[in-house]
XYZ file of N, CA and C in Angstrom:
792
model
N 0.835 -1.193 0.000
C 0.000 0.000 0.000
C 0.880 1.258 0.000
N 0.645 2.183 -0.914
C 1.431 3.420 -0.911
C 1.105 4.249 0.319
N 2.082 5.013 0.789
C 1.852 5.895 1.922
C 1.009 7.089 1.477
N 0.551 7.883 2.457
C -0.221 9.087 2.160
C 0.558 9.994 1.214
N 1.824 10.219 1.522
C 2.605 11.159 0.728
C 2.955 10.595 -0.647
N 3.103 9.285 -0.767
C 3.316 8.675 -2.074
C 2.075 8.839 -2.942
N 0.894 8.632 -2.338
C -0.365 8.806 -3.076
C -0.552 10.259 -3.482
N -0.244 11.166 -2.548
C -0.384 12.590 -2.841
C 0.538 13.002 -3.979
N 1.780 12.541 -3.942
C 2.742 12.883 -4.988
C 2.282 12.372 -6.348
N 1.754 11.169 -6.385
C 1.291 10.590 -7.647
C 0.112 11.366 -8.214
N -0.836 11.720 -7.357
C -2.014 12.459 -7.816
C -1.642 13.880 -8.245
N -0.739 14.504 -7.524
C -0.306 15.846 -7.882
C 0.356 15.852 -9.251
N 1.212 14.849 -9.488
C 1.928 14.769 -10.759
C 0.980 14.533 -11.922
N -0.101 13.818 -11.679
C -1.063 13.516 -12.746
C -2.048 14.647 -12.982
N -2.051 15.634 -12.076
C -2.978 16.754 -12.218
C -4.382 16.460 -11.727
N -4.568 15.369 -11.005
C -5.898 14.999 -10.508
C -6.368 15.981 -9.434
N -7.552 16.575 -9.569
C -8.078 17.442 -8.504
C -8.293 16.636 -7.227
N -7.863 17.177 -6.098
C -7.972 16.445 -4.835
C -8.034 17.415 -3.670
N -8.505 16.894 -2.551
C -8.512 17.642 -1.298
C -7.878 16.769 -0.228
N -6.916 17.325 0.503
C -6.375 16.622 1.662
C -7.136 17.096 2.902
N -7.406 16.172 3.803
C -8.103 16.483 5.049
C -7.218 15.993 6.197
N -6.924 16.880 7.143
C -6.029 16.548 8.255
C -6.715 16.841 9.581
N -6.633 15.898 10.515
C -7.113 16.135 11.877
C -6.047 16.964 12.588
N -6.355 18.239 12.877
C -5.363 19.116 13.483
C -5.506 19.213 14.999
N -6.681 18.858 15.527
C -6.860 18.874 16.976
C -8.096 18.069 17.339
N -8.120 17.569 18.567
C -9.267 16.808 19.068
C -9.493 17.138 20.534
N -10.723 16.967 20.952
C -11.074 17.095 22.359
C -12.096 16.018 22.698
N -11.924 15.377 23.835
C -12.867 14.365 24.269
C -12.754 13.081 23.477
N -13.874 12.377 23.388
C -13.902 11.081 22.722
C -14.081 11.263 21.215
N -13.062 10.860 20.443
C -13.085 11.012 18.988
C -12.557 9.731 18.346
N -12.932 9.471 17.076
C -12.534 8.206 16.441
C -11.123 8.165 15.873
N -10.419 9.303 15.863
C -9.077 9.306 15.270
C -8.201 10.331 15.975
N -6.891 10.129 15.926
C -5.952 11.000 16.628
C -5.536 12.186 15.773
N -4.915 13.170 16.430
C -4.330 14.305 15.707
C -3.328 13.801 14.669
N -3.305 14.491 13.542
C -2.350 14.137 12.493
C -2.880 13.143 11.481
N -4.031 12.529 11.749
C -4.614 11.590 10.782
C -4.961 12.339 9.502
N -4.763 11.688 8.372
C -4.950 12.346 7.077
C -5.698 11.452 6.115
N -6.389 12.101 5.160
C -6.974 11.363 4.045
C -6.954 12.234 2.806
N -7.069 11.569 1.666
C -7.134 12.242 0.371
C -8.483 11.937 -0.254
N -9.153 12.989 -0.725
C -10.463 12.846 -1.358
C -10.379 13.348 -2.795
N -10.897 12.575 -3.736
C -11.028 13.003 -5.133
C -12.516 13.070 -5.476
N -12.820 13.393 -6.724
C -14.231 13.473 -7.131
C -14.927 12.126 -6.992
N -14.150 11.041 -7.012
C -14.726 9.702 -6.870
C -14.993 9.337 -5.415
N -14.480 10.130 -4.463
C -14.668 9.840 -3.053
C -13.338 9.668 -2.342
N -13.334 8.856 -1.289
C -12.123 8.620 -0.519
C -11.097 7.885 -1.372
N -9.916 8.474 -1.494
C -8.850 7.842 -2.269
C -7.925 7.038 -1.370
N -7.505 7.631 -0.267
C -6.608 6.937 0.643
C -6.605 7.638 1.992
N -6.162 6.914 3.032
C -6.090 7.468 4.373
C -7.431 7.431 5.084
N -7.483 8.002 6.273
C -8.730 8.049 7.047
C -8.634 9.129 8.109
N -9.767 9.747 8.413
C -9.841 10.683 9.540
C -10.810 10.152 10.597
N -11.069 8.861 10.535
C -11.864 8.276 11.605
C -12.974 7.357 11.172
N -13.276 7.314 9.899
C -14.345 6.435 9.442
C -15.721 6.922 9.866
N -16.741 6.157 9.512
C -18.109 6.433 9.936
C -18.635 7.787 9.508
N -19.479 8.364 10.378
C -20.187 9.592 10.032
C -19.254 10.790 9.865
N -18.235 10.885 10.703
C -17.367 12.052 10.603
C -16.591 12.028 9.285
N -16.168 10.847 8.872
C -15.444 10.748 7.604
C -16.377 11.005 6.432
N -17.594 10.495 6.511
C -18.575 10.736 5.443
C -18.846 12.226 5.285
N -19.008 12.910 6.421
C -19.253 14.361 6.375
C -18.041 15.096 5.811
N -16.840 14.663 6.210
C -15.625 15.310 5.713
C -15.445 15.083 4.212
N -15.766 13.878 3.737
C -15.683 13.597 2.295
C -16.655 14.490 1.535
N -17.869 14.643 2.060
C -18.855 15.511 1.409
C -18.386 16.948 1.345
N -17.751 17.417 2.418
C -17.250 18.795 2.448
C -16.116 18.964 1.432
N -15.237 17.969 1.371
C -14.134 18.029 0.406
C -14.657 18.046 -1.025
N -15.685 17.254 -1.304
C -16.213 17.206 -2.665
C -16.946 18.487 -3.045
N -17.485 19.203 -2.066
C -18.042 20.523 -2.352
C -16.946 21.458 -2.861
N -15.775 21.354 -2.253
C -14.640 22.165 -2.704
C -14.239 21.783 -4.119
N -14.240 20.492 -4.420
C -13.862 20.033 -5.757
C -14.867 20.481 -6.810
N -16.138 20.584 -6.418
C -17.176 21.018 -7.368
C -17.258 22.531 -7.488
N -16.490 23.247 -6.679
C -16.521 24.700 -6.738
C -17.622 25.327 -5.922
N -18.334 24.534 -5.112
C -19.404 25.079 -4.272
C -18.831 25.872 -3.100
N -17.580 25.626 -2.773
C -16.845 26.410 -1.785
C -15.688 27.062 -2.526
N -15.663 28.382 -2.552
C -14.704 29.094 -3.399
C -13.271 28.990 -2.896
N -13.092 28.986 -1.594
C -11.737 28.971 -1.039
C -11.066 27.612 -1.242
N -9.759 27.635 -1.390
C -9.009 26.391 -1.573
C -8.579 25.768 -0.251
N -8.750 26.493 0.837
C -8.476 25.945 2.163
C -9.624 26.310 3.089
N -9.870 25.460 4.063
C -10.829 25.809 5.103
C -10.539 25.000 6.359
N -10.934 25.572 7.492
C -10.753 24.946 8.798
C -12.136 24.789 9.422
N -12.466 23.608 9.927
C -13.768 23.376 10.557
C -13.558 22.777 11.940
N -14.485 23.055 12.816
C -14.512 22.462 14.149
C -15.898 21.871 14.355
N -15.975 20.559 14.455
C -17.258 19.874 14.562
C -17.406 19.211 15.929
N -18.551 19.481 16.559
C -18.952 18.705 17.726
C -19.581 17.421 17.196
N -18.993 16.301 17.539
C -19.419 15.046 16.925
C -20.864 14.694 17.238
N -21.380 15.159 18.359
C -22.782 14.884 18.690
C -23.720 15.853 17.981
N -23.457 17.139 18.114
C -24.374 18.154 17.571
C -24.243 18.332 16.055
N -22.992 18.308 15.544
C -22.769 18.615 14.132
C -22.741 17.393 13.221
N -22.388 16.248 13.806
C -22.201 15.055 12.982
C -23.249 13.979 13.263
N -23.868 14.032 14.445
C -24.888 13.041 14.783
C -24.339 11.758 15.363
N -23.152 11.834 15.948
C -22.559 10.656 16.576
C -22.881 10.652 18.073
N -22.801 9.506 18.680
C -23.126 9.402 20.101
C -22.018 9.965 20.976
N -20.749 9.878 20.521
C -19.666 10.422 21.331
C -19.701 11.949 21.262
N -19.337 12.584 22.367
C -19.498 14.036 22.459
C -18.222 14.811 22.282
N -17.237 14.231 21.629
C -15.978 14.924 21.428
C -16.051 15.987 20.349
N -14.934 16.670 20.167
C -14.811 17.707 19.139
C -13.604 17.371 18.269
N -13.779 17.471 16.949
C -12.677 17.242 16.028
C -12.508 18.484 15.157
N -11.259 18.887 14.983
C -10.947 20.048 14.149
C -10.184 19.570 12.927
N -10.680 19.933 11.748
C -10.134 19.437 10.493
C -9.662 20.592 9.617
N -8.591 20.339 8.881
C -8.078 21.308 7.911
C -8.181 20.700 6.520
N -8.866 21.415 5.617
C -9.072 20.973 4.236
C -8.210 21.838 3.315
N -7.528 21.192 2.367
C -6.737 21.938 1.383
C -6.892 21.297 0.006
N -7.317 22.112 -0.958
C -7.573 21.615 -2.313
C -6.362 21.848 -3.209
N -6.127 20.907 -4.108
C -5.027 20.986 -5.053
C -5.528 20.625 -6.457
N -4.834 21.139 -7.466
C -5.101 20.780 -8.871
C -6.528 21.081 -9.316
N -7.157 22.071 -8.693
C -8.525 22.389 -9.121
C -8.529 22.928 -10.545
N -7.503 23.707 -10.866
C -7.303 24.151 -12.259
C -8.559 24.727 -12.883
N -9.179 25.650 -12.171
C -10.356 26.308 -12.743
C -9.956 27.396 -13.732
N -8.651 27.717 -13.798
C -8.177 28.774 -14.689
C -7.765 28.139 -16.005
N -8.589 28.341 -17.025
C -8.323 27.797 -18.355
C -7.659 28.862 -19.220
N -6.529 28.522 -19.806
C -5.788 29.457 -20.649
C -5.549 28.805 -22.010
N -5.844 29.542 -23.064
C -5.673 29.037 -24.423
C -4.705 29.948 -25.167
N -3.674 29.349 -25.722
C -2.665 30.097 -26.470
C -2.717 29.646 -27.924
N -3.030 30.564 -28.816
C -2.958 30.277 -30.249
C -1.555 30.645 -30.714
N -0.805 29.640 -31.161
C 0.573 29.838 -31.573
C 1.515 29.133 -30.622
N 2.596 28.586 -31.183
C 3.571 27.850 -30.366
C 4.983 28.330 -30.631
N 5.117 29.589 -31.026
C 6.428 30.146 -31.334
C 7.241 30.474 -30.093
N 8.252 31.316 -30.260
C 9.213 31.577 -29.185
C 8.547 32.121 -27.924
N 7.678 33.111 -28.066
C 7.047 33.696 -26.877
C 6.042 32.720 -26.279
N 5.337 31.966 -27.123
C 4.421 30.957 -26.613
C 5.172 29.877 -25.834
N 6.357 29.524 -26.293
C 7.178 28.550 -25.572
C 7.511 29.071 -24.171
N 7.901 30.339 -24.096
C 8.218 30.944 -22.800
C 6.971 31.047 -21.933
N 5.868 31.466 -22.539
C 4.615 31.639 -21.798
C 4.128 30.321 -21.208
N 4.094 29.273 -22.025
C 3.617 27.987 -21.523
C 4.557 27.409 -20.468
N 5.853 27.683 -20.590
C 6.814 27.201 -19.590
C 6.538 27.797 -18.219
N 6.054 29.037 -18.205
C 5.672 29.671 -16.936
C 4.331 29.137 -16.455
N 3.361 29.052 -17.353
C 1.997 28.699 -16.969
C 1.878 27.300 -16.391
N 2.679 26.345 -16.871
C 2.546 24.973 -16.365
C 2.984 24.859 -14.909
N 3.597 25.908 -14.378
C 3.957 25.923 -12.962
C 2.866 26.553 -12.094
N 1.794 27.019 -12.717
C 0.685 27.628 -11.994
C -0.504 26.669 -11.964
N -1.505 27.025 -11.174
C -2.691 26.178 -11.044
C -3.644 26.498 -12.187
N -3.367 25.943 -13.356
C -4.188 26.228 -14.522
C -4.101 25.079 -15.522
N -5.038 25.076 -16.458
C -4.998 24.174 -17.603
C -4.655 25.011 -18.831
N -3.677 24.580 -19.592
C -3.222 25.339 -20.762
C -3.455 24.525 -22.030
N -4.024 25.171 -23.039
C -4.165 24.575 -24.361
C -3.376 25.425 -25.347
N -2.531 24.801 -26.135
C -1.746 25.514 -27.140
C -2.101 24.958 -28.515
N -2.469 25.856 -29.425
C -2.977 25.469 -30.743
C -2.063 26.033 -31.821
N -1.631 25.177 -32.757
C -0.706 25.627 -33.795
C -0.746 24.629 -34.956
N -0.506 25.080 -36.184
C -0.472 24.153 -37.326
C 0.889 23.497 -37.547
N 1.887 23.796 -36.706
C 3.254 23.311 -36.923
C 3.630 22.281 -35.855
N 3.697 21.029 -36.269
C 4.010 19.962 -35.332
C 5.376 20.167 -34.681
N 6.345 20.664 -35.466
C 7.698 20.806 -34.927
C 7.762 21.807 -33.780
N 6.865 22.812 -33.795
C 6.833 23.774 -32.691
C 6.033 23.231 -31.509
N 4.972 22.517 -31.791
C 4.222 21.892 -30.694
C 5.093 20.896 -29.938
N 5.985 20.218 -30.667
C 6.868 19.237 -30.029
C 7.843 19.882 -29.055
N 8.082 21.182 -29.195
C 9.026 21.879 -28.315
C 8.380 22.358 -27.013
N 7.057 22.264 -26.910
C 6.368 22.743 -25.716
C 6.788 21.937 -24.489
N 6.731 22.541 -23.299
C 7.080 21.794 -22.088
C 6.125 20.624 -21.883
N 6.643 19.518 -21.414
C 5.825 18.340 -21.157
C 5.188 18.468 -19.776
N 3.876 18.497 -19.745
C 3.161 18.648 -18.480
C 1.744 18.125 -18.644
N 1.193 17.469 -17.605
C -0.214 17.052 -17.673
C -1.169 18.239 -17.699
N -0.659 19.434 -17.381
C -1.492 20.632 -17.403
C -1.592 21.248 -18.800
N -0.800 20.755 -19.745
C -0.742 21.372 -21.072
C -1.225 20.396 -22.144
N -2.133 20.887 -22.983
C -2.642 20.102 -24.111
C -2.265 20.805 -25.405
N -1.606 20.092 -26.302
C -1.208 20.644 -27.601
C -2.167 20.161 -28.677
N -2.629 21.083 -29.509
C -3.564 20.739 -30.581
C -2.964 21.161 -31.921
N -2.837 20.205 -32.820
C -2.334 20.460 -34.168
C -3.525 20.637 -35.100
N -3.613 21.795 -35.761
C -4.689 22.033 -36.718
C -4.258 23.091 -37.722
N -4.691 22.911 -38.951
C -4.414 23.908 -39.984
C -5.534 24.937 -40.070
N -6.592 24.749 -39.272
C -7.742 25.658 -39.270
C -7.967 26.171 -37.847
N -7.106 27.091 -37.410
C -7.184 27.577 -36.033
C -8.496 28.306 -35.717
N -9.066 29.110 -36.634
C -10.339 29.768 -36.301
C -11.459 28.781 -35.959
N -11.411 27.572 -36.512
C -12.461 26.593 -36.230
C -12.415 26.101 -34.789
N -11.300 26.323 -34.103
C -11.169 25.882 -32.719
C -11.866 26.817 -31.742
N -12.190 28.014 -32.191
C -12.786 29.013 -31.297
C -14.062 28.490 -30.649
N -14.890 27.809 -31.419
C -16.172 27.324 -30.887
C -16.005 26.229 -29.849
N -14.824 25.620 -29.753
C -14.601 24.519 -28.820
C -14.079 24.994 -27.471
N -13.746 26.264 -27.329
C -13.088 26.746 -26.120
C -14.086 26.933 -24.982
N -13.654 26.692 -23.741
C -14.555 26.921 -22.603
C -14.869 28.403 -22.446
N -16.050 28.710 -21.918
C -16.484 30.098 -21.797
C -15.577 30.935 -20.902
N -14.907 30.279 -19.938
C -14.075 31.027 -18.990
C -12.611 31.105 -19.415
N -12.321 30.769 -20.656
C -10.926 30.735 -21.111
C -10.320 32.133 -21.197
N -9.051 32.229 -20.788
C -8.240 33.408 -21.038
C -7.471 33.098 -22.325
N -7.686 33.911 -23.352
C -7.196 33.581 -24.690
C -6.142 34.580 -25.138
N -5.037 34.046 -25.658
C -3.956 34.881 -26.184
C -3.639 34.433 -27.604
N -3.565 35.403 -28.517
C -3.225 35.114 -29.909
C -1.788 35.548 -30.166
N -0.945 34.569 -30.514
C 0.450 34.867 -30.847
C 0.913 33.869 -31.898
N 0.217 33.875 -33.024
C 0.522 32.944 -34.110
C 1.667 33.501 -34.959
N 1.775 33.009 -36.172
C 2.918 33.358 -37.016
C 2.924 34.828 -37.447
N 1.807 35.520 -37.318
C 1.760 36.918 -37.720
C 0.338 37.421 -37.853
N 0.203 38.645 -38.356
C -1.105 39.285 -38.483
C -2.055 38.478 -39.356
N -1.540 37.878 -40.415
C -2.376 37.129 -41.347
C -3.101 35.969 -40.663
N -2.446 35.345 -39.698
C -3.065 34.210 -39.005
C -3.763 34.629 -37.708
N -3.325 35.736 -37.094
C -4.015 36.230 -35.897
C -5.392 36.799 -36.251
N -5.461 37.538 -37.363
C -6.678 38.274 -37.713
C -7.921 37.388 -37.806
N -7.927 36.287 -38.564
C -9.163 35.502 -38.673
C -9.600 34.892 -37.339
N -8.641 34.565 -36.473
C -9.006 34.029 -35.152
C -9.668 35.132 -34.328
N -9.066 36.318 -34.332
C -9.628 37.440 -33.575
C -11.034 37.782 -34.055
N -11.222 37.876 -35.365
C -12.550 38.222 -35.901
C -13.579 37.156 -35.533
N -13.188 35.884 -35.590
C -14.107 34.801 -35.221
C -14.496 34.893 -33.744
N -13.534 35.199 -32.889
C -13.832 35.346 -31.466
C -14.778 36.520 -31.236
N -14.455 37.673 -31.792
C -15.289 38.861 -31.575
C -16.679 38.703 -32.166
N -16.789 37.905 -33.220
C -18.083 37.694 -33.875
C -18.968 36.705 -33.106
N -18.337 35.728 -32.416
C -19.133 34.619 -31.882
C -18.985 34.351 -30.383
N -17.935 34.851 -29.744
C -17.676 34.482 -28.352
C -17.336 35.706 -27.502
N -17.459 35.528 -26.189
C -16.993 36.532 -25.226
C -16.185 35.812 -24.163
N -14.921 36.202 -24.015
C -14.050 35.587 -23.030
C -13.645 36.625 -21.985
N -13.301 36.188 -20.768
C -12.910 37.160 -19.735
C -11.615 37.881 -20.042
N -10.782 37.285 -20.903
C -9.526 37.929 -21.280
C -9.200 37.542 -22.715
N -8.849 38.554 -23.516
C -8.455 38.317 -24.896
C -7.307 39.252 -25.233
N -6.175 38.680 -25.601
C -5.007 39.479 -25.941
C -4.423 39.056 -27.273
N -3.846 40.013 -27.968
C -3.176 39.746 -29.242
C -1.787 40.357 -29.179
N -0.781 39.553 -29.429
C 0.575 40.070 -29.374
C 0.818 41.014 -30.540
N 1.586 42.067 -30.285
C 1.875 43.006 -31.365
C 2.156 44.398 -30.830
N 2.524 45.276 -31.733
C 2.883 46.651 -31.396
C 1.649 47.545 -31.438
N 1.855 48.816 -31.108
C 0.766 49.792 -31.234
C 0.323 49.916 -32.690
N 1.274 49.783 -33.622
C 0.927 49.854 -35.042
C 0.015 48.690 -35.431
N 0.316 47.502 -34.903
C -0.531 46.347 -35.198
C -1.917 46.546 -34.595
N -1.981 47.166 -33.409
C -3.272 47.418 -32.773
C -4.153 48.297 -33.661
N -3.544 49.302 -34.283
C -4.293 50.189 -35.188
C -4.850 49.388 -36.364
N -4.021 48.506 -36.917
C -4.443 47.690 -38.055
C -5.565 46.729 -37.641
N -5.442 46.134 -36.468
C -6.470 45.196 -36.003
C -7.808 45.907 -35.780
N -7.763 47.108 -35.241
C -9.000 47.861 -35.048
C -9.655 48.168 -36.398
N -8.837 48.464 -37.394
C -9.371 48.689 -38.740
C -9.979 47.404 -39.292
N -9.315 46.270 -39.026
C -9.842 44.974 -39.470
C -11.201 44.688 -38.837
N -11.331 45.029 -37.565
C -12.595 44.799 -36.852
C -13.698 45.652 -37.465
N -13.382 46.900 -37.764
C -14.377 47.790 -38.379
C -14.770 47.290 -39.765
N -13.787 46.859 -40.543
C -14.071 46.378 -41.898
C -14.873 45.078 -41.884
N -14.790 44.332 -40.763
C -15.567 43.098 -40.644
C -17.020 43.373 -40.283
N -17.359 44.651 -40.081
C -18.737 45.024 -39.781
C -19.140 44.790 -38.336
N -18.170 44.648 -37.459
C -18.467 44.418 -36.044
C -18.728 45.746 -35.339
N -19.457 45.725 -34.220
C -19.754 46.960 -33.492
C -18.487 47.696 -33.066
N -18.606 49.005 -32.931
C -17.473 49.857 -32.599
C -16.795 49.420 -31.303
N -17.590 48.991 -30.313
C -17.004 48.620 -29.021
C -16.069 47.418 -29.114
N -16.208 46.629 -30.176
C -15.336 45.468 -30.346
C -13.883 45.872 -30.638
N -13.682 47.117 -31.066
C -12.330 47.576 -31.362
C -11.487 47.705 -30.093
N -12.153 47.761 -28.937
C -11.424 47.846 -27.668
C -11.722 46.641 -26.771
N -12.139 45.522 -27.383
C -12.496 44.332 -26.621
C -11.337 43.369 -26.435
N -10.132 43.824 -26.769
C -8.961 42.966 -26.631
C -7.745 43.825 -26.303
N -6.747 43.170 -25.683
C -5.492 43.843 -25.371
C -4.528 43.688 -26.540
N -4.029 44.803 -27.045
C -2.957 44.813 -28.036
C -2.334 46.201 -27.994
N -1.062 46.315 -27.629
C -0.133 45.265 -27.249
C -0.632 44.501 -26.018
N -0.224 43.254 -25.924
C -0.660 42.411 -24.825
C 0.386 42.453 -23.713
N -0.055 42.289 -22.466
C 0.868 42.291 -21.336
C 0.995 43.658 -20.697
N 1.518 43.670 -19.472
C 1.765 44.938 -18.794
C 2.973 45.633 -19.422
N 3.016 46.938 -19.257
C 4.093 47.732 -19.865
C 5.333 47.680 -18.981
N 5.958 46.497 -18.927
C 7.177 46.305 -18.138
C 8.141 45.432 -18.933
N 9.414 45.512 -18.598
C 10.397 44.608 -19.172
C 10.856 44.974 -20.565
N 11.619 44.037 -21.133
C 12.198 44.210 -22.459
C 11.463 43.325 -23.462
N 12.045 43.181 -24.660
C 11.457 42.315 -25.680
C 11.976 40.882 -25.618
N 12.661 40.552 -24.547
C 13.084 39.161 -24.369
C 11.822 38.296 -24.230
N 11.763 37.138 -24.908
C 10.550 36.316 -24.870
C 10.037 36.020 -23.472
N 10.943 35.719 -22.524
C 10.490 35.410 -21.173
C 9.989 36.649 -20.437
N 10.556 37.817 -20.711
C 10.066 39.034 -20.069
C 8.702 39.411 -20.633
N 8.519 39.209 -21.925
C 7.191 39.430 -22.506
C 6.196 38.449 -21.888
N 6.608 37.186 -21.750
C 5.734 36.171 -21.176
C 5.342 36.526 -19.743
N 6.314 37.000 -18.959
C 6.020 37.407 -17.577
C 4.998 38.533 -17.562
N 5.146 39.505 -18.467
C 4.211 40.633 -18.502
C 2.801 40.178 -18.875
N 2.707 39.163 -19.735
C 1.396 38.636 -20.133
C 0.742 37.889 -18.970
N 1.518 37.045 -18.308
C 0.981 36.316 -17.149
C 0.525 37.302 -16.078
N 1.306 38.345 -15.841
C 0.940 39.344 -14.834
C -0.370 40.033 -15.201
N -0.548 40.348 -16.484
C -1.780 41.001 -16.917
C -2.975 40.059 -16.768
N -2.801 38.789 -17.128
C -3.885 37.829 -16.977
C -4.260 37.653 -15.510
N -3.264 37.615 -14.629
C -3.544 37.504 -13.200
C -4.273 38.739 -12.695
N -3.886 39.893 -13.206
C -4.534 41.144 -12.820
C -6.012 41.114 -13.192
N -6.313 40.648 -14.401
C -7.710 40.544 -14.847
C -8.446 39.469 -14.050
N -7.792 38.323 -13.867
C -8.413 37.228 -13.112
C -8.765 37.649 -11.696
N -7.813 38.244 -10.994
C -8.020 38.594 -9.604
C -8.949 39.782 -9.455
N -8.960 40.658 -10.460
C -9.916 41.757 -10.452
C -11.336 41.230 -10.572
N -11.523 40.198 -11.403
C -12.843 39.588 -11.562
C -13.277 38.900 -10.279
N -12.337 38.243 -9.595
C -12.668 37.585 -8.339
C -13.078 38.599 -7.275
N -12.339 39.714 -7.231
C -12.655 40.749 -6.247
C -14.030 41.333 -6.504
N -14.352 41.541 -7.799
C -15.666 42.075 -8.156
C -16.773 41.104 -7.761
N -16.506 39.799 -7.928
C -17.517 38.796 -7.589
C -17.776 38.737 -6.097
N -16.754 39.070 -5.285
C -16.910 39.029 -3.828
C -17.547 40.303 -3.278
N -17.590 41.375 -4.099
C -18.143 42.640 -3.627
C -19.669 42.551 -3.574
N -20.263 42.818 -2.400
C -21.729 42.709 -2.285
C -22.431 43.794 -3.084
């Protein structure tokens, strides 16, 4: 039987969403000692135990709420009276700490697998996110970092992929150039709305893209519905510095949206 930490390491490496539950304190008569641990996945108890019976069933249910997104925080601390809160005959108190991993609710889609995309994906696979990289060049897709968090898609028709993207995707266009970025951008603006949309390029390219949007017959407001130049105005033109500025901008938009959602 693998140990708790061996199981945790294996699940973390595979990208499986999970919640660890730890008994951090006890008082009175309880079914398990301090330090007891278990791992919960969407399928239920994966390994370990925090006492079995009703308290474990309740803890598994709480962990699965976190996995389903019904509890927004990735950590929580609970203190349960086993008689009043759990319905057990023993009157002890158990305090549990829940911590979620690999939830990966942040979906990021990168069109293009060139130099800056290589740098960008290398950073993103170290964050809690799912990354999709789309490109018509197998040789560039093969250079992407190997990670269970990253999916590479080879296609010669990148605009056709727009309809397949999740609604919450943060989308960045950095293909071979304006000729290939433009049809993807127009398809997105015509058919989808994403929380973040960026197109790599200079201020001159931004002017051209806005003209392209107008010529496509799209509403005037669509000319400002995307970031171009993309990324925060920091750093140099080194691919990794550009990538850092893009990640920072996406985090800024992501966290701004979270703050707005929490505002009553």
